Tab-separated table of C-alpha atoms in Angstrom:
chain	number	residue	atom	x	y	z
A	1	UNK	CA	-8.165	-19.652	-0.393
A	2	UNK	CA	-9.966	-17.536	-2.811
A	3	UNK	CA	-13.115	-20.309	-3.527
A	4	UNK	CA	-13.633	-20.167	0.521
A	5	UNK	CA	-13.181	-16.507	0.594
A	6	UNK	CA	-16.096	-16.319	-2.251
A	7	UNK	CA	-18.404	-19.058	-0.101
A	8	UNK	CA	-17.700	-16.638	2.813
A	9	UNK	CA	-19.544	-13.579	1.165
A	10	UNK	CA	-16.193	-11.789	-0.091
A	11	UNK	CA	-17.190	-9.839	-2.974
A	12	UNK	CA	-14.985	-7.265	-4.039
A	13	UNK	CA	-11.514	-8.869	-6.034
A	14	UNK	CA	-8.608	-6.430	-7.078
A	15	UNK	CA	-5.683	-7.684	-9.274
A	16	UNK	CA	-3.267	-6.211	-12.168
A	17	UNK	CA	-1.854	-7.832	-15.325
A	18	UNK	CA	1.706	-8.299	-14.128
A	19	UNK	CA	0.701	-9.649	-11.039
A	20	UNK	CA	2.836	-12.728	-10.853
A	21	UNK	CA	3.313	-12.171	-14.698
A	22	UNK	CA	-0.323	-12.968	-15.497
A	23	UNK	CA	-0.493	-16.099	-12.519
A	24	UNK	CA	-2.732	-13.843	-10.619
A	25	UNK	CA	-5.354	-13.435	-13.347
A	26	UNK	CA	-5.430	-16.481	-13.845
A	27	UNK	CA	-5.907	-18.174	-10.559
A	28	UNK	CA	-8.909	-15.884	-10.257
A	29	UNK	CA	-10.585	-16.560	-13.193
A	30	UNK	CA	-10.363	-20.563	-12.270
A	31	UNK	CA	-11.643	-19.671	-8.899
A	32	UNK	CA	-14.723	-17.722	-10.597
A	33	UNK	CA	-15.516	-20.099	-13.398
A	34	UNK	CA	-18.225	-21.987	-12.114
A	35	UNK	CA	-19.677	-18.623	-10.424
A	36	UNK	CA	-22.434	-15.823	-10.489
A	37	UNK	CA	-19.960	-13.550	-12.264
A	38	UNK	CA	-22.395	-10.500	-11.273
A	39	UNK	CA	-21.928	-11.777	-7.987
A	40	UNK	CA	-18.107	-10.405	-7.656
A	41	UNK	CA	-16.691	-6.964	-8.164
A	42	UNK	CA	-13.588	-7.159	-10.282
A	43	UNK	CA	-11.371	-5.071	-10.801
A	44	UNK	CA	-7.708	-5.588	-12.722
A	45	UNK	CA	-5.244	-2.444	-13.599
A	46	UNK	CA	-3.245	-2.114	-15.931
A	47	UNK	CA	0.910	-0.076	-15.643
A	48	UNK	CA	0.766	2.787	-18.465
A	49	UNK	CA	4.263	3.433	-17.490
A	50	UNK	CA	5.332	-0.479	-18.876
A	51	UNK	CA	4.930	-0.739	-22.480
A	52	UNK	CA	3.027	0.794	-24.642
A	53	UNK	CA	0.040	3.243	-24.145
A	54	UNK	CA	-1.811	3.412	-26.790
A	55	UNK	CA	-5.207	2.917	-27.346
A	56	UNK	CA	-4.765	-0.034	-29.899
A	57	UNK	CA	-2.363	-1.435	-27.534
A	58	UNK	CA	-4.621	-0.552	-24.124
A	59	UNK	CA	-7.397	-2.540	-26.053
A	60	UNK	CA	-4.850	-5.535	-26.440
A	61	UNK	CA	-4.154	-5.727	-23.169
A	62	UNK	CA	-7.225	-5.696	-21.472
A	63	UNK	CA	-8.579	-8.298	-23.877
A	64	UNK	CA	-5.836	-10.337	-22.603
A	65	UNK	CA	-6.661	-9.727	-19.236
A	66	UNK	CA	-10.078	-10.687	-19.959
A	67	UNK	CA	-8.842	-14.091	-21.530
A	68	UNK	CA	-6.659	-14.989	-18.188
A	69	UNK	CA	-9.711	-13.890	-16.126
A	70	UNK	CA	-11.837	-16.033	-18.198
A	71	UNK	CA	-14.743	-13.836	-18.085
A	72	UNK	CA	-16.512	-11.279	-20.700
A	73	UNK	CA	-16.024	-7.917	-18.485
A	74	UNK	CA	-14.791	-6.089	-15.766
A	75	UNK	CA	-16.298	-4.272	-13.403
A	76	UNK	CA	-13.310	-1.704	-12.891
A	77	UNK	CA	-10.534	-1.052	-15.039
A	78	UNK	CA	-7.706	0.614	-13.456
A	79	UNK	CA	-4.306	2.636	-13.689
A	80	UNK	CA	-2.142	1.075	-11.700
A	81	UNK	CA	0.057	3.157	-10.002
A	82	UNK	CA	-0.555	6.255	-11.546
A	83	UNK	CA	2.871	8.068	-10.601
A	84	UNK	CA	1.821	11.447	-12.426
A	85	UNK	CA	-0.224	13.614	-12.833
A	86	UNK	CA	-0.315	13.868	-16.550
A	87	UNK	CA	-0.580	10.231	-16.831
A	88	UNK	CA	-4.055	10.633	-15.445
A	89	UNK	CA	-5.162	12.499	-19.131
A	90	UNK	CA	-3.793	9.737	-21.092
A	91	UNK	CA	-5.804	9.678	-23.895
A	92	UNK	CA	-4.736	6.349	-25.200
A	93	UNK	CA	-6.505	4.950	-22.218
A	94	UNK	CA	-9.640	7.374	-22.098
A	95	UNK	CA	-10.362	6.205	-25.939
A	96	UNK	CA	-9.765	2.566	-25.362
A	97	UNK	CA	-12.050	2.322	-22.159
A	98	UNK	CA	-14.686	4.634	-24.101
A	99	UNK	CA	-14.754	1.742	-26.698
A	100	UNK	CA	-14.407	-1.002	-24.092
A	101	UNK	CA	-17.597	0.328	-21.923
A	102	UNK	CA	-19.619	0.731	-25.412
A	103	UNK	CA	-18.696	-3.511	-26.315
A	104	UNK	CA	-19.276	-4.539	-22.593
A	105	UNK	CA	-16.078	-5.312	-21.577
A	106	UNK	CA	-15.297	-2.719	-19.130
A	107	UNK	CA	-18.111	-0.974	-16.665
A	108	UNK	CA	-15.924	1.562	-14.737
A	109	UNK	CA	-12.862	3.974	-14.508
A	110	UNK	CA	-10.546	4.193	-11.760
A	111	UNK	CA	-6.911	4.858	-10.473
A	112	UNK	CA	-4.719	3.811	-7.822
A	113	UNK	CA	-1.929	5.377	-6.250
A	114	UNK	CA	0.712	4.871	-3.666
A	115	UNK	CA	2.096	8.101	-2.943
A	116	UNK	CA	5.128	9.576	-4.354
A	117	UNK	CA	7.477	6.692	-6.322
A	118	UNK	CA	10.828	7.126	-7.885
A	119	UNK	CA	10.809	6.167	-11.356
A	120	UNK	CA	13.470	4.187	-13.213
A	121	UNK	CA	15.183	7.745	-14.357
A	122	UNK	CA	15.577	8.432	-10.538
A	123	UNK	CA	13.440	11.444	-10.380
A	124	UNK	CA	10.429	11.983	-7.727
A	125	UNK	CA	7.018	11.563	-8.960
A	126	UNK	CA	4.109	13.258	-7.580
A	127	UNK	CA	2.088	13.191	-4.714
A	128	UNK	CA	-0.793	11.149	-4.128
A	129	UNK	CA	-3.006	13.762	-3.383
A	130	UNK	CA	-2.034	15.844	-6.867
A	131	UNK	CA	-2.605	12.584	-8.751
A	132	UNK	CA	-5.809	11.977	-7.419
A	133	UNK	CA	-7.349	15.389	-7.218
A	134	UNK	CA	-6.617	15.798	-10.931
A	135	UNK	CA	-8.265	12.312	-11.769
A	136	UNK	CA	-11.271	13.662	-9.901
A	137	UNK	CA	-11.105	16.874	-11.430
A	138	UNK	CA	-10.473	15.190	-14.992
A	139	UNK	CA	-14.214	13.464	-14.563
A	140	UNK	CA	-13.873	10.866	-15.934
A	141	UNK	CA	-13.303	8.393	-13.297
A	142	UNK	CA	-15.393	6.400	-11.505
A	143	UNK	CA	-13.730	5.268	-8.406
A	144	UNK	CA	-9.718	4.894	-7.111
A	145	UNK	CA	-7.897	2.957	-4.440
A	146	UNK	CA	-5.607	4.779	-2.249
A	147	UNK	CA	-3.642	4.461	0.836
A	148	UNK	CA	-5.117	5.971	4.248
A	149	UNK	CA	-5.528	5.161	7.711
A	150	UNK	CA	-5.970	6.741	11.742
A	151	UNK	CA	-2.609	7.823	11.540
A	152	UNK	CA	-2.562	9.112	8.135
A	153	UNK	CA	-5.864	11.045	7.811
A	154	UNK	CA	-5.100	14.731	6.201
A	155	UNK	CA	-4.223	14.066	3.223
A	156	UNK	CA	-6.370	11.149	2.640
A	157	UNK	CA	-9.657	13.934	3.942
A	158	UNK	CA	-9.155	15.876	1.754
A	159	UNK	CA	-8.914	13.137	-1.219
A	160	UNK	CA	-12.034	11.865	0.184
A	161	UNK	CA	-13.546	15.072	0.132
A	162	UNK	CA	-12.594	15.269	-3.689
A	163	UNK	CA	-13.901	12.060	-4.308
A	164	UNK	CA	-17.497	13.069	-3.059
A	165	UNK	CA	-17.428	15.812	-4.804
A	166	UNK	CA	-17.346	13.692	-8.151
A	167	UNK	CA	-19.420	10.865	-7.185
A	168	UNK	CA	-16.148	8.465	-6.875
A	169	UNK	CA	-15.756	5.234	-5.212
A	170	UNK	CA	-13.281	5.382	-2.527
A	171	UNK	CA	-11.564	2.057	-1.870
A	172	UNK	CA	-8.966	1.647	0.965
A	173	UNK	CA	-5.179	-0.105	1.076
A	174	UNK	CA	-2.846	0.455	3.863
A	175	UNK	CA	-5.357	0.724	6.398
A	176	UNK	CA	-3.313	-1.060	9.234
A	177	UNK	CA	-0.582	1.232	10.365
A	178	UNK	CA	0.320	-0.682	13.692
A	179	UNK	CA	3.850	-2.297	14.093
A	180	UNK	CA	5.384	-3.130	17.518
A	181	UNK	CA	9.492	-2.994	17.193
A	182	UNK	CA	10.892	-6.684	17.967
A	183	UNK	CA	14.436	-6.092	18.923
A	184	UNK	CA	17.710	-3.447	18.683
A	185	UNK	CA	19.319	-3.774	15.260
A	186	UNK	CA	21.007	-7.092	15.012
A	187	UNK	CA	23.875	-5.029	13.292
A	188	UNK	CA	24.993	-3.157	16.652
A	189	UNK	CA	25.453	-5.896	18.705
A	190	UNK	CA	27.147	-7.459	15.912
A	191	UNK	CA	29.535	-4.545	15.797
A	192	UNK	CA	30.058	-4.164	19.316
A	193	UNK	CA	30.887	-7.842	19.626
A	194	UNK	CA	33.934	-7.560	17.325
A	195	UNK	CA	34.865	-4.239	18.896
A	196	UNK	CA	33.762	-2.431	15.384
A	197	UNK	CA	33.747	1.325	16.218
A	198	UNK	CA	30.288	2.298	15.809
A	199	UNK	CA	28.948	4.952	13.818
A	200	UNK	CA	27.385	8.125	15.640
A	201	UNK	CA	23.820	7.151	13.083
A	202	UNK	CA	23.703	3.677	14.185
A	203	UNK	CA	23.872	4.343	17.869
A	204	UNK	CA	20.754	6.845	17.005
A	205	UNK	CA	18.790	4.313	15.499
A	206	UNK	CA	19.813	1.633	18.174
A	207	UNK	CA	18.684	4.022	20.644
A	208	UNK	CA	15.188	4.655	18.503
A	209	UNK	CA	14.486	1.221	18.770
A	210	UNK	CA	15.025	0.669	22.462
A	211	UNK	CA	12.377	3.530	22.549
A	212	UNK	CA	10.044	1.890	20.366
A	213	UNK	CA	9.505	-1.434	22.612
A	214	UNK	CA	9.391	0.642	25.246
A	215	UNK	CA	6.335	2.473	24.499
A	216	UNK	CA	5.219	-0.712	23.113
A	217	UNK	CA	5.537	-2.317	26.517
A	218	UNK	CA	3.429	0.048	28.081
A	219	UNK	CA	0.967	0.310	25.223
A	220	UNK	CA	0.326	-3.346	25.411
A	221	UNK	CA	0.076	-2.981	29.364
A	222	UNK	CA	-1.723	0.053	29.490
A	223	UNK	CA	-4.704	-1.320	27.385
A	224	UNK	CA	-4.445	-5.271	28.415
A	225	UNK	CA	-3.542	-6.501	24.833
A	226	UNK	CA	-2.062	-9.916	23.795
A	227	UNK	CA	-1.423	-9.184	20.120
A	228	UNK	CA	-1.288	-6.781	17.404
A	229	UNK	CA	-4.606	-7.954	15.809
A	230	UNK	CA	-6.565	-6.034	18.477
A	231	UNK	CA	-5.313	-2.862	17.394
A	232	UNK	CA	-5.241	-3.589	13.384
A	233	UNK	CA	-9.353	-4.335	13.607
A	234	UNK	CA	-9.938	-1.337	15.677
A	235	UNK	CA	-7.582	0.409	12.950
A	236	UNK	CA	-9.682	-1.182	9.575
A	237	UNK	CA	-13.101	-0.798	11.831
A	238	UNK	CA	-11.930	2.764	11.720
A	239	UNK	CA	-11.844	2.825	8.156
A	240	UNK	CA	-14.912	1.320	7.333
A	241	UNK	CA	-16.658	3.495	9.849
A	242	UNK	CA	-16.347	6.642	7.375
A	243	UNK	CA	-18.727	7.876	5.674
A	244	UNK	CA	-16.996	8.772	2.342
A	245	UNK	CA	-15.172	5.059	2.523
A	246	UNK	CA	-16.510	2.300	0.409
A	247	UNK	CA	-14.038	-0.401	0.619
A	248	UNK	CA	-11.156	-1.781	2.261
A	249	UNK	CA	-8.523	-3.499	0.018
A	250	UNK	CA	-6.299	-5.718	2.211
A	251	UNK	CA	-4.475	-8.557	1.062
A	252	UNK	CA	-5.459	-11.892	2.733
A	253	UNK	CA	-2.660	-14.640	2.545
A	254	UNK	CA	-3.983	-17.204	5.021
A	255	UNK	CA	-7.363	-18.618	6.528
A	256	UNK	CA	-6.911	-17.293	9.523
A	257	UNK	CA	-6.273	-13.647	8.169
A	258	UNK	CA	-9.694	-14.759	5.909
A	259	UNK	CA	-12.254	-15.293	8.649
A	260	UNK	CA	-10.357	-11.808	10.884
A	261	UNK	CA	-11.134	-9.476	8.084
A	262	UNK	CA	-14.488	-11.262	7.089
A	263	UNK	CA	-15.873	-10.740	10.886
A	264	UNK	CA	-15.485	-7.056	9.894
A	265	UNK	CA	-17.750	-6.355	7.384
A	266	UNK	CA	-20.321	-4.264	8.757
A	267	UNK	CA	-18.694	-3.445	11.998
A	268	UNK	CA	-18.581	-0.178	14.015
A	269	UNK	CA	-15.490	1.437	15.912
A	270	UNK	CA	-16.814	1.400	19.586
A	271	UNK	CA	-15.166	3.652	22.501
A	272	UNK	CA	-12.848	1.606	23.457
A	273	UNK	CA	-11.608	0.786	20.150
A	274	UNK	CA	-11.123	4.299	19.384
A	275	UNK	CA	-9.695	5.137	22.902
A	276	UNK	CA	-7.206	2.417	22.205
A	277	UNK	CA	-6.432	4.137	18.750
A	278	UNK	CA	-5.594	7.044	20.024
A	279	UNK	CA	-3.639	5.829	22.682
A	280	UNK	CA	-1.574	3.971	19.597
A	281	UNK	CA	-1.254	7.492	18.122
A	282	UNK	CA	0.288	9.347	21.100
A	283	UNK	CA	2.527	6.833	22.019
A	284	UNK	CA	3.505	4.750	18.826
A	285	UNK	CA	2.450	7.401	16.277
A	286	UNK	CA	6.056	8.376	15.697
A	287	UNK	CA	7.212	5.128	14.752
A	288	UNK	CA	5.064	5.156	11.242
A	289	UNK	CA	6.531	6.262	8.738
A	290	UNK	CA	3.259	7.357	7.043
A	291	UNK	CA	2.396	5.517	3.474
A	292	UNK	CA	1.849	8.137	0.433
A	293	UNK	CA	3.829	11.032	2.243
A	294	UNK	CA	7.237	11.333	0.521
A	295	UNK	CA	7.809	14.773	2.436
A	296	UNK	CA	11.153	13.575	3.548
A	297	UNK	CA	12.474	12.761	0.437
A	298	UNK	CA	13.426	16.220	-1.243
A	299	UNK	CA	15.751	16.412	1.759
A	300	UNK	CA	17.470	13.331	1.119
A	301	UNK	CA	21.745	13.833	-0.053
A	302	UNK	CA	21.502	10.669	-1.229
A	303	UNK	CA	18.094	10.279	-3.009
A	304	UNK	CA	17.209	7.350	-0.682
A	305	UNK	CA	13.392	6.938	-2.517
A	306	UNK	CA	11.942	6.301	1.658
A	307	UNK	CA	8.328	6.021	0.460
A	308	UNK	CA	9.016	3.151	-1.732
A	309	UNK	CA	11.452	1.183	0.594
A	310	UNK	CA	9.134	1.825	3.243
A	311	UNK	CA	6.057	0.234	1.111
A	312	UNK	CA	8.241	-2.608	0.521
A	313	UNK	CA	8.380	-3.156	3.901
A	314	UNK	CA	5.287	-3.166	4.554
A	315	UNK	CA	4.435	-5.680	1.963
A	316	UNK	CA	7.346	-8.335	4.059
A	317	UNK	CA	5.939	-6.803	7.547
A	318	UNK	CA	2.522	-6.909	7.299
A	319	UNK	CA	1.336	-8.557	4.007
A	320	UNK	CA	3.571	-11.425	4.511
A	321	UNK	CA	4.655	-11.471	0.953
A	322	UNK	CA	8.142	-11.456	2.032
A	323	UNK	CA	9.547	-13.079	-1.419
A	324	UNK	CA	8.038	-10.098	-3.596
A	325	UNK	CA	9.072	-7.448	-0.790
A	326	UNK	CA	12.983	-8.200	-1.104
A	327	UNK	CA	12.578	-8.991	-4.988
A	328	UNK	CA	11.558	-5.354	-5.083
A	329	UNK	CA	14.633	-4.156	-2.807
A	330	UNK	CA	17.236	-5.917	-4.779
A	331	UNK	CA	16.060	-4.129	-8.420
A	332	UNK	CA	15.833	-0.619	-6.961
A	333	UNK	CA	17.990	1.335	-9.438
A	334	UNK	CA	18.422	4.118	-7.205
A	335	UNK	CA	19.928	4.402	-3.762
A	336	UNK	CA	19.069	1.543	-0.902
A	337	UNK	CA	18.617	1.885	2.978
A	338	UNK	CA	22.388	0.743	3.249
A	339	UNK	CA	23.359	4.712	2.346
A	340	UNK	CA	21.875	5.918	5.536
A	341	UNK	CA	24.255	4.264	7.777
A	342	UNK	CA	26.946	7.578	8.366
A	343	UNK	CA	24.510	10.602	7.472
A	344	UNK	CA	23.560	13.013	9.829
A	345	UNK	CA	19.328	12.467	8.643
A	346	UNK	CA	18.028	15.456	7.044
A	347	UNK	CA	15.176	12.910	6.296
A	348	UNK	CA	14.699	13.575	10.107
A	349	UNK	CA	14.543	16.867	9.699
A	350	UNK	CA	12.410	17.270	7.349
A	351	UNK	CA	10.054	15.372	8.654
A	352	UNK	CA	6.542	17.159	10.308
A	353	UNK	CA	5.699	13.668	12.119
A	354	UNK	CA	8.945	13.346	13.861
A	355	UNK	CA	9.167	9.588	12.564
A	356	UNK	CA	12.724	8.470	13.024
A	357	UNK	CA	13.188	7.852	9.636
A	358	UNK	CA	16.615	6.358	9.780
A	359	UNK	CA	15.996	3.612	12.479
A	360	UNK	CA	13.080	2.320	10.450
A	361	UNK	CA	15.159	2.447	7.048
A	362	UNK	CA	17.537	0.177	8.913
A	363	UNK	CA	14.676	-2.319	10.340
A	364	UNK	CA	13.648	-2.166	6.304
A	365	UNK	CA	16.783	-2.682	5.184
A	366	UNK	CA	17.664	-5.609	7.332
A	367	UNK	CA	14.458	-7.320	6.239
A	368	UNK	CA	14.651	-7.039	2.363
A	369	UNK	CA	18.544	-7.229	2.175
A	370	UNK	CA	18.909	-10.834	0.019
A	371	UNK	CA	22.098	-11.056	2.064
């Protein structure tokens, strides 16, 4: 997959050190070994948050990434997940890359960040837009990888806007926000066929969904669509049309998703794409639950961490990497989806987007569930 991706012009490679425990690094630096190296764009992060931090031990790792990657340098070395903002000063890692960049091995700085995270203590972590804004107001990175698309755009602006302000690369993930609602929660009709009574929260959410493939129906009809890809190039062409955007990051799993994404290097929104876009926003925008927001959360009884069960859906939804999605579910140490079923959803409340938070915990929860 990845040598055809390289024949096909891809450039730009983004991967971490845990990534399948190390299998990731690896596999790439097979694919690159009989390559232009300055060719490719490579970038590999590293978790401050797992194991040590310190620069002796920063240096370690990286060289070790370097030996799996079979290669003399990277282009980018990143923070992966950066989950605070005082993680962004860590002077471990500023004095290790400072060395690093002097010997060669490293040629940039950057973050990334998914939004507000719970850690393994249970508490919330900052927001995406905190974390970033203080890297670029540190100055001493040189680009980051966020999450932001057409239906999450303000708080992505004005990251953007920081960005340019510090000369920083901007490079995109989550840039396809469109999901169509398949069916009514298999649990309900479950229920009602064993004459379960039927709590008042998963009648709600029952109800949600029926709404969803509604407008879904007439979205599709309205605008003469056969599938979902339609919409999701319209929604990365949207992306890529914007000026202060340098990159989109998705993950490609198959050929076909390979030659979809290649076609749209270098391609422009047109009218009807972004007539279609916004059509997907005023009828469907509701049912995203938008990636890096967290707003929700502080509302939560239960401390139900919604941005990062949410992002594990994603991964099984759209990313296809179902077996990593649910592996994530089942280690949460705090709260799961399951806790939602007889509360009265604050979350809802809470929410500026009127996303019906619940419903789509449940469709989450009935995909990562290992049982």
């Amino acid at each position: 997959m990845l040598e055809v991706a390289l024949d096909m012009g891809i450039n730009y490679i983004d991967t971490a050190e845990h990534y399948g425990n190390g299998q990731s690094e690896r596999t790439i630096g097979e694919a690159l070994r009989n390559r232009d190296r300055r060719s490719i764009f490579l970038t590999t992060k590293l978790n401050l948050s797992i194991g040590a931090a310190t620069k002796d031990d920063i240096e370690r790792r990286i060289r070790q990434c370097l030996e799996r990657l079979k290669t003399d340098y990277v282009d980018c070395l990143m923070i992966h997940m950066t989950p605070r903002v005082e993680e962004v000063r860590n002077e471990g890692f500023h004095a290790a890359v400072e060395e690093l960049k002097a010997e060669g091995k490293v040629r940039f700085t950057g973050l990334s960040n998914h939004g507000i995270q719970h850690s393994l203590a249970g508490r919330i972590e900052h927001p995406m837009e905190d974390v970033i804004g203080a890297a670029a107001a540190d100055g001493r990175f040189d680009m980051t990888l966020f999450a932001y698309n057409f239906l999450q755009k303000e708080q992505g602006e004005r990251i953007i806007e920081a960005c340019k302000g510090r000369d920083m690369g901007v490079t995109l993930m989550k840039t396809n926000p469109v999901s169509f609602a398949a069916a009514v929660s298999g649990y309900l009709e479950s229920a009602q066929r064993r004459g379960q009574e039927i709590p008042e929260a998963v009648e709600k959410m029952a109800r949600e969904y029926q709404s969803w493939a509604e407008a879904a129906d007439e979205f599709k009809e309205r605008h003469g669509l056969q599938s979902e890809a339609e919409v999701r190039d319209a929604a990365i062409k949207f992306v890529l049309d914007h000026p202060g955007v340098h990159s989109v990051c998705p993950t490609i799993n198959t050929f076909d998703a390979l030659e979809a994404f290649v076609a749209l290097s270098g391609q422009k929104l047109s009218d009807t794409e972004s007539s279609v876009l916004g059509s997907y926003a005023a009828l469907m925008g509701r049912y995203y639950c938008r990636h890096a927001c967290g707003i929700c959360e502080p509302a939560c009884p239960r401390q139900v961490p919604v941005n990062t069960i949410m992002r594990y859906n994603h991964y099984f939804e759209a990313q296809g990497r179902e077996k990593q999605a649910m592996e994530k579910y089942a280690g949460l140490t705090t709260a799961r989806a399951e806790r939602c079923w007889d509360c009265s959803g604050p979350c809802e409340s809470a929410c500026p987007y009127g996303v019906p938070v619940q419903a789509l915990l449940a469709r989450a929860h009935r995909n990562l569930k290992l049982a």
